[in-house]
Coordinates of C-alpha atoms in Angstrom, one line a residue:
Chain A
X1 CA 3.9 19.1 12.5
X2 CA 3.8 17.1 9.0
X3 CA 2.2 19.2 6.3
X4 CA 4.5 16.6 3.7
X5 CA 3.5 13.2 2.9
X6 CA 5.9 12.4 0.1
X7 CA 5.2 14.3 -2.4
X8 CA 2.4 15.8 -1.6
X9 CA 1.3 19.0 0.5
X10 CA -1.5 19.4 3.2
X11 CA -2.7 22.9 3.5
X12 CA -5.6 24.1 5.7
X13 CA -7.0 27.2 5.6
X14 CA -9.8 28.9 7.5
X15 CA -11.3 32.6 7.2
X16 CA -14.3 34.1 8.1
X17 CA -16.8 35.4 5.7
X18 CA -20.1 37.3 6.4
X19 CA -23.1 34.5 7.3
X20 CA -25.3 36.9 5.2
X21 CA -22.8 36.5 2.1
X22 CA -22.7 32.8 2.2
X23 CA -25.0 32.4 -0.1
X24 CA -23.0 33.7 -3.0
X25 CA -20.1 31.5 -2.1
X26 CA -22.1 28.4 -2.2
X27 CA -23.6 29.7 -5.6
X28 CA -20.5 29.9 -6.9
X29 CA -19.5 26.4 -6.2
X30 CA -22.8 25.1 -7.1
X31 CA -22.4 26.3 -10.2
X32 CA -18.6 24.9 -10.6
X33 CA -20.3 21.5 -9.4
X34 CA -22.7 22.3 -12.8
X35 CA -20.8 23.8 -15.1
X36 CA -17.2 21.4 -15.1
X37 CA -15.5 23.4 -17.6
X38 CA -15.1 26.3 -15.0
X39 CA -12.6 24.0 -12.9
X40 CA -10.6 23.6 -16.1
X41 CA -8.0 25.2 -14.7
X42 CA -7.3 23.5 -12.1
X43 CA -7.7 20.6 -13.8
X44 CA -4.8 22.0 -16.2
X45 CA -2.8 22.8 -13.2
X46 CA -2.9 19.2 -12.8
X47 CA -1.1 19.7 -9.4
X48 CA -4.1 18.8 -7.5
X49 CA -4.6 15.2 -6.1
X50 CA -7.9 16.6 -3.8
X51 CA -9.1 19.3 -2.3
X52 CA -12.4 20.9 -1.0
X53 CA -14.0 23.9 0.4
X54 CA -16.3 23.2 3.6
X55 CA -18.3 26.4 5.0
X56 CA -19.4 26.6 8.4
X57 CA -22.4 28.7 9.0
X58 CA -21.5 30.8 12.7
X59 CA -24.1 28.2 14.5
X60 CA -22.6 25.4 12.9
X61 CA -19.6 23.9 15.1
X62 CA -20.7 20.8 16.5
X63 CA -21.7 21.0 19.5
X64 CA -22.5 17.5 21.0
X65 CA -23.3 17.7 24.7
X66 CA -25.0 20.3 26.8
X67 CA -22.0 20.7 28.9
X68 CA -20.1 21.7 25.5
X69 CA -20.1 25.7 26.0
X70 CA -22.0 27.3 22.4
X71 CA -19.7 28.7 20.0
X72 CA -21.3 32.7 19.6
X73 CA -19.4 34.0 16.5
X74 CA -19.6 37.0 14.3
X75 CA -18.9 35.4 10.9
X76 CA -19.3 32.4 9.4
X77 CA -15.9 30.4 8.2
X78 CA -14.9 28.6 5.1
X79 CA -12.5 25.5 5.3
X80 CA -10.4 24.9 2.2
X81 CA -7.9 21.7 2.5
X82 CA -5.9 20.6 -0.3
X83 CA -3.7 18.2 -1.4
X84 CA -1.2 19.0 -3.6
X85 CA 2.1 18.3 -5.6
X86 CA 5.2 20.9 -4.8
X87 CA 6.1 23.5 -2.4
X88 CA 4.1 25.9 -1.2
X89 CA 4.7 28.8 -3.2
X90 CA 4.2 27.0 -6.6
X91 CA 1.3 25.8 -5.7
X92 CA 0.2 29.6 -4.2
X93 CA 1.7 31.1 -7.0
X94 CA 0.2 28.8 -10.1
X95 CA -3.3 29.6 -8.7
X96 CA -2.2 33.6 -8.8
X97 CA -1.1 32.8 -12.9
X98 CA -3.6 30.4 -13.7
X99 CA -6.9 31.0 -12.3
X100 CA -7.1 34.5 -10.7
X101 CA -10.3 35.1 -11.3
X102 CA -12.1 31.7 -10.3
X103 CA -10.1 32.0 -6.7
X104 CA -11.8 35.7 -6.0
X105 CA -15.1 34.0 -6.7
X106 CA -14.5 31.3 -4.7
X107 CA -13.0 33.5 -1.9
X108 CA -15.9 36.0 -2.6
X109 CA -15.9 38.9 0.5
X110 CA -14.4 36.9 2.6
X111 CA -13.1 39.0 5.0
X112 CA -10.2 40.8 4.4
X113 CA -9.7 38.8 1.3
X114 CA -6.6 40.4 -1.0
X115 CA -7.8 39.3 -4.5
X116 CA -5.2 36.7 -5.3
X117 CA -3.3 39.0 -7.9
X118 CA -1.1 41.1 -6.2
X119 CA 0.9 38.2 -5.6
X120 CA 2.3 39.0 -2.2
X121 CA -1.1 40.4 -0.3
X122 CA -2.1 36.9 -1.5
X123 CA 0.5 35.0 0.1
X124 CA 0.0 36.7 3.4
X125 CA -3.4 36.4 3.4
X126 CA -2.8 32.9 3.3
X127 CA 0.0 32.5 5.2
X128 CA -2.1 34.2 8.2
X129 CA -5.2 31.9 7.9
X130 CA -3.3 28.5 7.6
X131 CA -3.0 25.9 10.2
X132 CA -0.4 23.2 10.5
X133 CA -1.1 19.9 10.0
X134 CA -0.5 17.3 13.2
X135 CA -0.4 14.3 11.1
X136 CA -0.8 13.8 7.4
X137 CA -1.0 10.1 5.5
X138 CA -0.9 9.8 2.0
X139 CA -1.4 6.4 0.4
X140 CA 1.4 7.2 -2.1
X141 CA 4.1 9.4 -1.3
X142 CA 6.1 8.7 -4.0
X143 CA 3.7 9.4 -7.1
X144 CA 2.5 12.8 -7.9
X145 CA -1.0 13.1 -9.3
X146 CA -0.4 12.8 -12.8
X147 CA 1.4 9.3 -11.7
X148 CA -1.7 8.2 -10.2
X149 CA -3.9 9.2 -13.4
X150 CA -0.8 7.8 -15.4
X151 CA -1.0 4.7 -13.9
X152 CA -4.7 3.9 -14.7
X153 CA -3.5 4.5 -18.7
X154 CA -0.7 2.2 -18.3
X155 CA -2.6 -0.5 -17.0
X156 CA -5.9 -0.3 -19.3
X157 CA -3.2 -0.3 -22.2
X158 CA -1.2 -3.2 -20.8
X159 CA -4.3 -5.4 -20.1
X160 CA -5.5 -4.7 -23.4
X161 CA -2.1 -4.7 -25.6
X162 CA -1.6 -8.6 -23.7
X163 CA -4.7 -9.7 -24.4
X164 CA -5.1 -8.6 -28.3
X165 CA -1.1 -8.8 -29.3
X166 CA 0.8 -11.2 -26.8
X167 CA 0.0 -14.7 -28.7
X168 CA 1.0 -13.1 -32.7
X169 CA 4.0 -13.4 -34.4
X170 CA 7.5 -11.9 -33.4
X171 CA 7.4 -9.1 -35.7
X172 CA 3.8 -8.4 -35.4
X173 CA 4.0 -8.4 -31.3
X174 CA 6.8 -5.9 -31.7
X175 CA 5.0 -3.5 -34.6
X176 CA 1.8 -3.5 -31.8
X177 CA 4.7 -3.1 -28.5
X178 CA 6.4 -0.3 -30.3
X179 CA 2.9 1.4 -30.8
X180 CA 2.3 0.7 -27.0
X181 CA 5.3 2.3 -26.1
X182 CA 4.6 5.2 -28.4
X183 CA 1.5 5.7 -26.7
X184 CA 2.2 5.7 -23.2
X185 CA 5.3 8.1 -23.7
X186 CA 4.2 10.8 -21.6
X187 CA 2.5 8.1 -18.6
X188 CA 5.9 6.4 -18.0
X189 CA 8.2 7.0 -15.2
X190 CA 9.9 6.1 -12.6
X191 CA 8.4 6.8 -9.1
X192 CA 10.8 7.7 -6.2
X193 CA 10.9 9.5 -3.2
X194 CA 10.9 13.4 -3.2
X195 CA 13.8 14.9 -3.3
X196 CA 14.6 16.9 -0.7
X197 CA 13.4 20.9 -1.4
X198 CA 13.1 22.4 1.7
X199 CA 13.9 21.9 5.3
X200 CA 11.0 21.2 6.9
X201 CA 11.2 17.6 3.9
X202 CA 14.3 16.8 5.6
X203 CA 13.0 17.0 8.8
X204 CA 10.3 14.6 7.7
X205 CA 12.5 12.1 6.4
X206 CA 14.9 12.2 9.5
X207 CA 11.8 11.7 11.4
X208 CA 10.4 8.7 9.5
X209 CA 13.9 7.5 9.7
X210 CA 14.4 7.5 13.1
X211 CA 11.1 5.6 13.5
X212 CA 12.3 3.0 11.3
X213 CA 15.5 2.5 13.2
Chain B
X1 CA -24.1 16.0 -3.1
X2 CA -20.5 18.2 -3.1
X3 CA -19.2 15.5 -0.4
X4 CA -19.1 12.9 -3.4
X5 CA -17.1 13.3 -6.6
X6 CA -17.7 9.9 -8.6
X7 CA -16.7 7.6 -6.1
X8 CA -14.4 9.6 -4.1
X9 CA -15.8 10.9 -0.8
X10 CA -14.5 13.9 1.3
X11 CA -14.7 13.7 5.1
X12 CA -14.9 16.5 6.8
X13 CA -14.8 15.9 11.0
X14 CA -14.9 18.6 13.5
X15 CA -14.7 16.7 17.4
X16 CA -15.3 19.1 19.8
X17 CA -12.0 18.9 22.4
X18 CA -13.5 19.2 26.2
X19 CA -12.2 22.2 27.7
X20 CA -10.0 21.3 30.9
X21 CA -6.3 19.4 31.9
X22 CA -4.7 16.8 32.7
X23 CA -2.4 17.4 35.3
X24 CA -0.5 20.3 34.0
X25 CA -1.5 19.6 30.2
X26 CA -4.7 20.6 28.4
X27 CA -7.0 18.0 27.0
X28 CA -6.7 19.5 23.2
X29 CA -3.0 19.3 23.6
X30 CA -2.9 15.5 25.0
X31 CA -4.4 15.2 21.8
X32 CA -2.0 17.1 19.0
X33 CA 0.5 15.5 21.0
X34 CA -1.0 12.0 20.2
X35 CA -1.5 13.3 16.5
X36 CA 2.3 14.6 16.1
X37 CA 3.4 11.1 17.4
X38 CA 1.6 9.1 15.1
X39 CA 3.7 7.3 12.9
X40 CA 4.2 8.3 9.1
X41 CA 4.2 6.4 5.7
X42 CA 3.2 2.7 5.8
X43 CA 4.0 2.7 9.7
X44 CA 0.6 5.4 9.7
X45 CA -2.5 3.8 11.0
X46 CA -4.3 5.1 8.0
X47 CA -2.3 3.1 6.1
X48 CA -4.8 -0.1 7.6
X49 CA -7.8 1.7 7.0
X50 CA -8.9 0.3 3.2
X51 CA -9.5 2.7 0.8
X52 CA -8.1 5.6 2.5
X53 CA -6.1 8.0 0.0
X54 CA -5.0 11.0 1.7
X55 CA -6.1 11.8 5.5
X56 CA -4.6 14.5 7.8
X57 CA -5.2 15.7 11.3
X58 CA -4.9 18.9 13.2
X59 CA -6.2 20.7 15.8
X60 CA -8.1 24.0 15.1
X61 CA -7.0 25.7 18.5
X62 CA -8.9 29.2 17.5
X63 CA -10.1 31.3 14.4
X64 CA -8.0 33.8 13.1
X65 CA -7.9 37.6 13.3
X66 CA -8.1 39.5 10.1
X67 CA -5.5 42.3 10.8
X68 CA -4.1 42.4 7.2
X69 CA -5.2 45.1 4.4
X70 CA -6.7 44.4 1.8
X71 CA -8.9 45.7 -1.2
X72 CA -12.4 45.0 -0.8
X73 CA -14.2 47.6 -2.8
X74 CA -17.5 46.8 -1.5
X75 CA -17.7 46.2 2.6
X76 CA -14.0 48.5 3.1
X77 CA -15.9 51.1 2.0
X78 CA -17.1 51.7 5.4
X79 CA -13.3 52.7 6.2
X80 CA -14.0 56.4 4.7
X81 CA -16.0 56.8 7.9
X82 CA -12.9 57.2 9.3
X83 CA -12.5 60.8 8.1
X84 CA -15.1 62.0 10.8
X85 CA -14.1 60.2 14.0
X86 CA -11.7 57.6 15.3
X87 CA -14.6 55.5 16.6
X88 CA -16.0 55.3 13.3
X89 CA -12.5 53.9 12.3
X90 CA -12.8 51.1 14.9
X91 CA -16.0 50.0 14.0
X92 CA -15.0 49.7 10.4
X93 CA -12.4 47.2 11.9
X94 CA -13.3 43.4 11.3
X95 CA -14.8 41.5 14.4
X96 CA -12.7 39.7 16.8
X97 CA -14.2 35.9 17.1
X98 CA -13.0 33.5 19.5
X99 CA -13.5 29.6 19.9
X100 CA -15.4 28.1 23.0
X101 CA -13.2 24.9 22.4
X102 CA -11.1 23.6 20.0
X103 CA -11.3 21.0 17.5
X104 CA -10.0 17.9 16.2
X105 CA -9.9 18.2 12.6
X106 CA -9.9 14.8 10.8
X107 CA -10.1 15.1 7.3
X108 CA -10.0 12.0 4.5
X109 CA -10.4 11.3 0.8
X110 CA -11.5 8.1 0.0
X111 CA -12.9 5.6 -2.1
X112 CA -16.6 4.3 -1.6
X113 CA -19.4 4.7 0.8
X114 CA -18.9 6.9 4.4
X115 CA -20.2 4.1 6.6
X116 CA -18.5 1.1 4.9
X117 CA -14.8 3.6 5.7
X118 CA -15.7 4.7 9.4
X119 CA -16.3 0.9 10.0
X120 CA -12.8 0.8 9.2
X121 CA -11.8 3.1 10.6
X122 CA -13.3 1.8 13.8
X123 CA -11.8 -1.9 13.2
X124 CA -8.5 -1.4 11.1
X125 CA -6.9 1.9 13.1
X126 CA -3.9 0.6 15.2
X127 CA 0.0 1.1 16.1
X128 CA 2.0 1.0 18.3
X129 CA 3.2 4.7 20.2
X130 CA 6.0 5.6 20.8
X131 CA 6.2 4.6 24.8
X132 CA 5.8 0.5 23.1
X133 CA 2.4 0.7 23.5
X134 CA -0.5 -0.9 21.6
X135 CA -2.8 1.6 20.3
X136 CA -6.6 2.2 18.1
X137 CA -8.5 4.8 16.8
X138 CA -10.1 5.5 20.5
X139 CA -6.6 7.0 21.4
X140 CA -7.1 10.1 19.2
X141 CA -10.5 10.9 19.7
X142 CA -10.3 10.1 24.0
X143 CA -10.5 13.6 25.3
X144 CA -13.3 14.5 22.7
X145 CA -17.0 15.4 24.1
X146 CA -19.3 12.8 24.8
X147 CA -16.7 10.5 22.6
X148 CA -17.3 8.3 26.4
X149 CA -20.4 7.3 24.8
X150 CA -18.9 5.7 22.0
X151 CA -18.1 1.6 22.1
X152 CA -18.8 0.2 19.4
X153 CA -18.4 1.0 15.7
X154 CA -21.8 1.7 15.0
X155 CA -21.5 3.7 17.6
X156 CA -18.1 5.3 16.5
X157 CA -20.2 6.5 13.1
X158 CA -22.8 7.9 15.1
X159 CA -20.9 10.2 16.8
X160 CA -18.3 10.8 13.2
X161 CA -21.3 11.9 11.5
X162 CA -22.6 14.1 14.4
X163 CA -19.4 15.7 13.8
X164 CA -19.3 16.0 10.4
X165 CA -19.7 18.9 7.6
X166 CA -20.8 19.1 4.2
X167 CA -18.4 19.9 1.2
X168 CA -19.7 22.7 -0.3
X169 CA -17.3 21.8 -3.1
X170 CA -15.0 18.9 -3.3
X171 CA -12.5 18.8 -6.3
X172 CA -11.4 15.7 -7.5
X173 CA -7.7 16.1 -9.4
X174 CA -7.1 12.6 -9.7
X175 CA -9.1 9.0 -10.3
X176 CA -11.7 7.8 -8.0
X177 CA -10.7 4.1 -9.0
X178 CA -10.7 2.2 -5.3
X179 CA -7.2 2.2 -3.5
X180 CA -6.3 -1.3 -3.9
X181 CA -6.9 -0.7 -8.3
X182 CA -4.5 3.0 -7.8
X183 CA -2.1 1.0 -6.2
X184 CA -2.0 -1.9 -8.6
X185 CA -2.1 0.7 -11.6
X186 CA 1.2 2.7 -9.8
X187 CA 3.5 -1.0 -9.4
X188 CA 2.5 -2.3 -12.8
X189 CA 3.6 1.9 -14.1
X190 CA 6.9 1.3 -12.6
X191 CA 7.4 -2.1 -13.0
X192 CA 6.5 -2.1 -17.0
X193 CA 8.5 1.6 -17.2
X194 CA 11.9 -0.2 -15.7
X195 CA 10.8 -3.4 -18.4
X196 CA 10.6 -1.2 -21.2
X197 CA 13.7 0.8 -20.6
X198 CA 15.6 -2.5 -19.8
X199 CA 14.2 -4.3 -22.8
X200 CA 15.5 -1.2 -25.7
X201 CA 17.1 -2.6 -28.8
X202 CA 16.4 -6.4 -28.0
X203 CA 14.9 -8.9 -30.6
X204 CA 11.1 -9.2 -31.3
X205 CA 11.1 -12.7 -30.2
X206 CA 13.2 -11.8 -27.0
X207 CA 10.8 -9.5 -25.9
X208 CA 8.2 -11.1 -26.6
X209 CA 9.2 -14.0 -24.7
X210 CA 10.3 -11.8 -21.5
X211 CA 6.9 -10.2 -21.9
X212 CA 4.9 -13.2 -21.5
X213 CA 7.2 -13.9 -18.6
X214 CA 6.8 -10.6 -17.3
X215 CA 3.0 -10.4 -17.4
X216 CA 3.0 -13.6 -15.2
X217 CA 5.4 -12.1 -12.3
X218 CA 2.9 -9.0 -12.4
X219 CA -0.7 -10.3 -12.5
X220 CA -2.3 -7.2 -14.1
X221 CA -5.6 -7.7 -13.2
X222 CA -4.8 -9.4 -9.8
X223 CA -5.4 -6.7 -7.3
X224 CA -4.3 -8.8 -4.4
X225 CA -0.3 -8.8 -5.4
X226 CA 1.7 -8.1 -6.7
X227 CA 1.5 -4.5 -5.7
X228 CA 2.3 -1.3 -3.6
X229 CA 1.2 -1.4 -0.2
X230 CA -0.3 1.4 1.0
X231 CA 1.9 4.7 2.7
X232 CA 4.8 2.9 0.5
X233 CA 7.5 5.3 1.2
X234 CA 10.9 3.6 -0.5
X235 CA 11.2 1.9 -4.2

């Protein structure tokens, strides 16, 4: 099991919800799809590389071949996946303080659903509907989100700082390199690998190296 | 469509796993076997497949029961039945649901168009296992129904997109640029962060001479390299 890829975290989660209630779910996220500003904040969570909620209506496994025996379910099931910066419990635990209420209406009667405030209902709830991942591949394991936004500032402001300032006079290049610097204060860094902040990231990176050997 | 989000797409595969062994071992587990031996970081065959930023797979063996408590006001309100009988009680009980098969779950972010990635997927995917052995995407996916049919990479998308389901939201925390420009944009980050730290306190026209040579070394807007490669796990 790998839910770590560098920095980031896989989680899966799947829980039954009503077919009959559905709708309300997929209203909801309509309407986030809509209205932006309701996914403000997890956009100020920031923490969030990608992540998506699937619903699968109770006749909607695929079923490819006749010899495949029909799936005959009660409820319906919703799929959320993320990827995400940090242990587990900050990330479980900034969508508690951050956006309690936009989680319920995502998580709408599902079944059995907590509400994500109590904090520790939440977690189990959670914790009992997720499913380890088998293998997990992130393109960048050493940046966090923000590098990756980060990193599109620094280069649009490099390209365009050489073009307009790299060709002027000593003390003119510097006034306009100081500026650059100034402005890109909070997109520099230097990207490593995670540090190790649990076990199961040390038994990734013995893993990894023992493939390398 | 909630699958898209700019030019990021979400895929979304459920592969039915045909019920039955081999040998002593079951089909599904053959394949989480195969998954948990894949290797990781730039080793990962996702890491050939262009355009690919985050993938995972699992294998959904069964849905879950909901045993916990909880407060919802609405549908536990059948649980007050429970004062007239113990049968009442039961019924209030969630449903118990259980999977005919199980899946393989592959799941990817990417950049660009669903056909343009699954081809490859189809053409790109490869490693070597752990026995020594030469290995493609056909590996993973072997003990899937009717994945037999499948031989070509048209045919490969075919069968994806049978297996595939619609985001009903996908959420998009970072850029949708293509890999190849997010990669570029993380080398020159580090690259210009270690310059500017390295360069503190030194004469205009030193830095401005080490710039120029700088910006040659890095090739900004050349995509091609200098730059991360993909699954880059070490500095």
């Amino acid at each position: 099991m790998s839910n770590i890829a560098g920095k980031a975290y896989a989680m899966n989660v799947i829980t039954p919800i009503r077919w009959y209630t559905t709708w309300t779910n997929k209203l909801f996220f309509k309407a986030a799809l809509l209205i932006p500003e309701t996914l403000k904040g997890l956009l100020t969570l920031s923490l969030i590389h990608y992540a998506r909620w699937v619903i699968i209506p109770r006749d909607g496994f695929p079923r490819l071949d006749p010899s495949q025996p029909k799936e005959e379910l009660h409820y319906a099931y919703m799929l959320f996946f993320s990827n995400f910066n940090g242990s587990w419990d900050q990330y479980v635990d900034s969508f508690t303080f951050a956006i309690p209420s936009g989680l319920d209406l995502f998580w709408k009667w599902n079944i059995r659903y907590p509400k994500s405030v109590p904090l520790t209902p939440f977690h189990d709830y959670i914790r009992h509907n997720q499913i380890d991942t088998a293998h997990y591949y992130n393109a960048y394991p050493m940046a966090a989100s923000n590098d990756v936004k980060s990193a599109q500032k620094v280069k649009k402001a490099l390209i365009d700082f050489n073009a307009k300032s790299s060709d002027k006079s000593a003390d003119d290049f510097l006034k306009d390199y100081h500026m650059l610097l100034n402005n890109l204060q909070h997109d520099f860094g230097d990207m490593k690998p995670t540090p190790i902040v649990s076990l199961s990231s040390y038994e990734v990176k013995k893993r990894y190296e023992q493939t390398k050997a | 469509m909630a699958t898209k989000s700019g030019n990021a797409t979400a895929l979304t595969v459920l592969s039915p796993i045909k019920n039955g062994n081999l040998g002593e071992t079951s089909f599904a587990d053959i394949t989480r076997e195969r998954c948990l031996r894949l290797p990781i970081h730039e080793e990962s065959p996702l890491a050939k497949v262009p355009n690919t930023y985050l993938a995972r797979l699992f294998i959904l063996d069964n849905v879950f029961y909901e045993s916990l408590p909880a407060n919802d006001s609405v549908f536990n309100f059948s649980d007050i039945t429970s004062i007239f009988s113990d049968s009442a009680r039961k019924k209030a009980l969630p449903r118990k649901d259980t999977l005919k098969s199980k899946y393989l779950v592959f799941s990817s972010n990417f950049h660009g168009d669903l056909d343009t990635y699954l081809t490859g997927v189809w053409e790109k995917w490869s490693y070597i296992d752990h026995e020594g052995t030469q290995r493609d995407v056909r590996h993973i996916w072997e003990h899937c129904v009717a994945f037999d049919r499948v031989t070509d990479a048209s045919s490969f998308i075919a069968y994806i997109k049978r297996c595939q389901l619609d985001a009903s939201l996908f959420f998009n925390g970072s850029t949708d640029d293509s890999l190849q420009e997010q990669l570029k944009s993380l080398y020159l980050k580090q690259e210009f962060t270690k310059f500017a730290v390295e360069h503190q306190g030194k004469s205009a026209s030193e830095i401005q001479q080490d710039f120029k040579a700088f910006i040659a070394r890095v090739q900004p807007e050349n995509l091609e390299g200098p730059t991360w490669q993909a699954g880059k796990s070490t500095p």
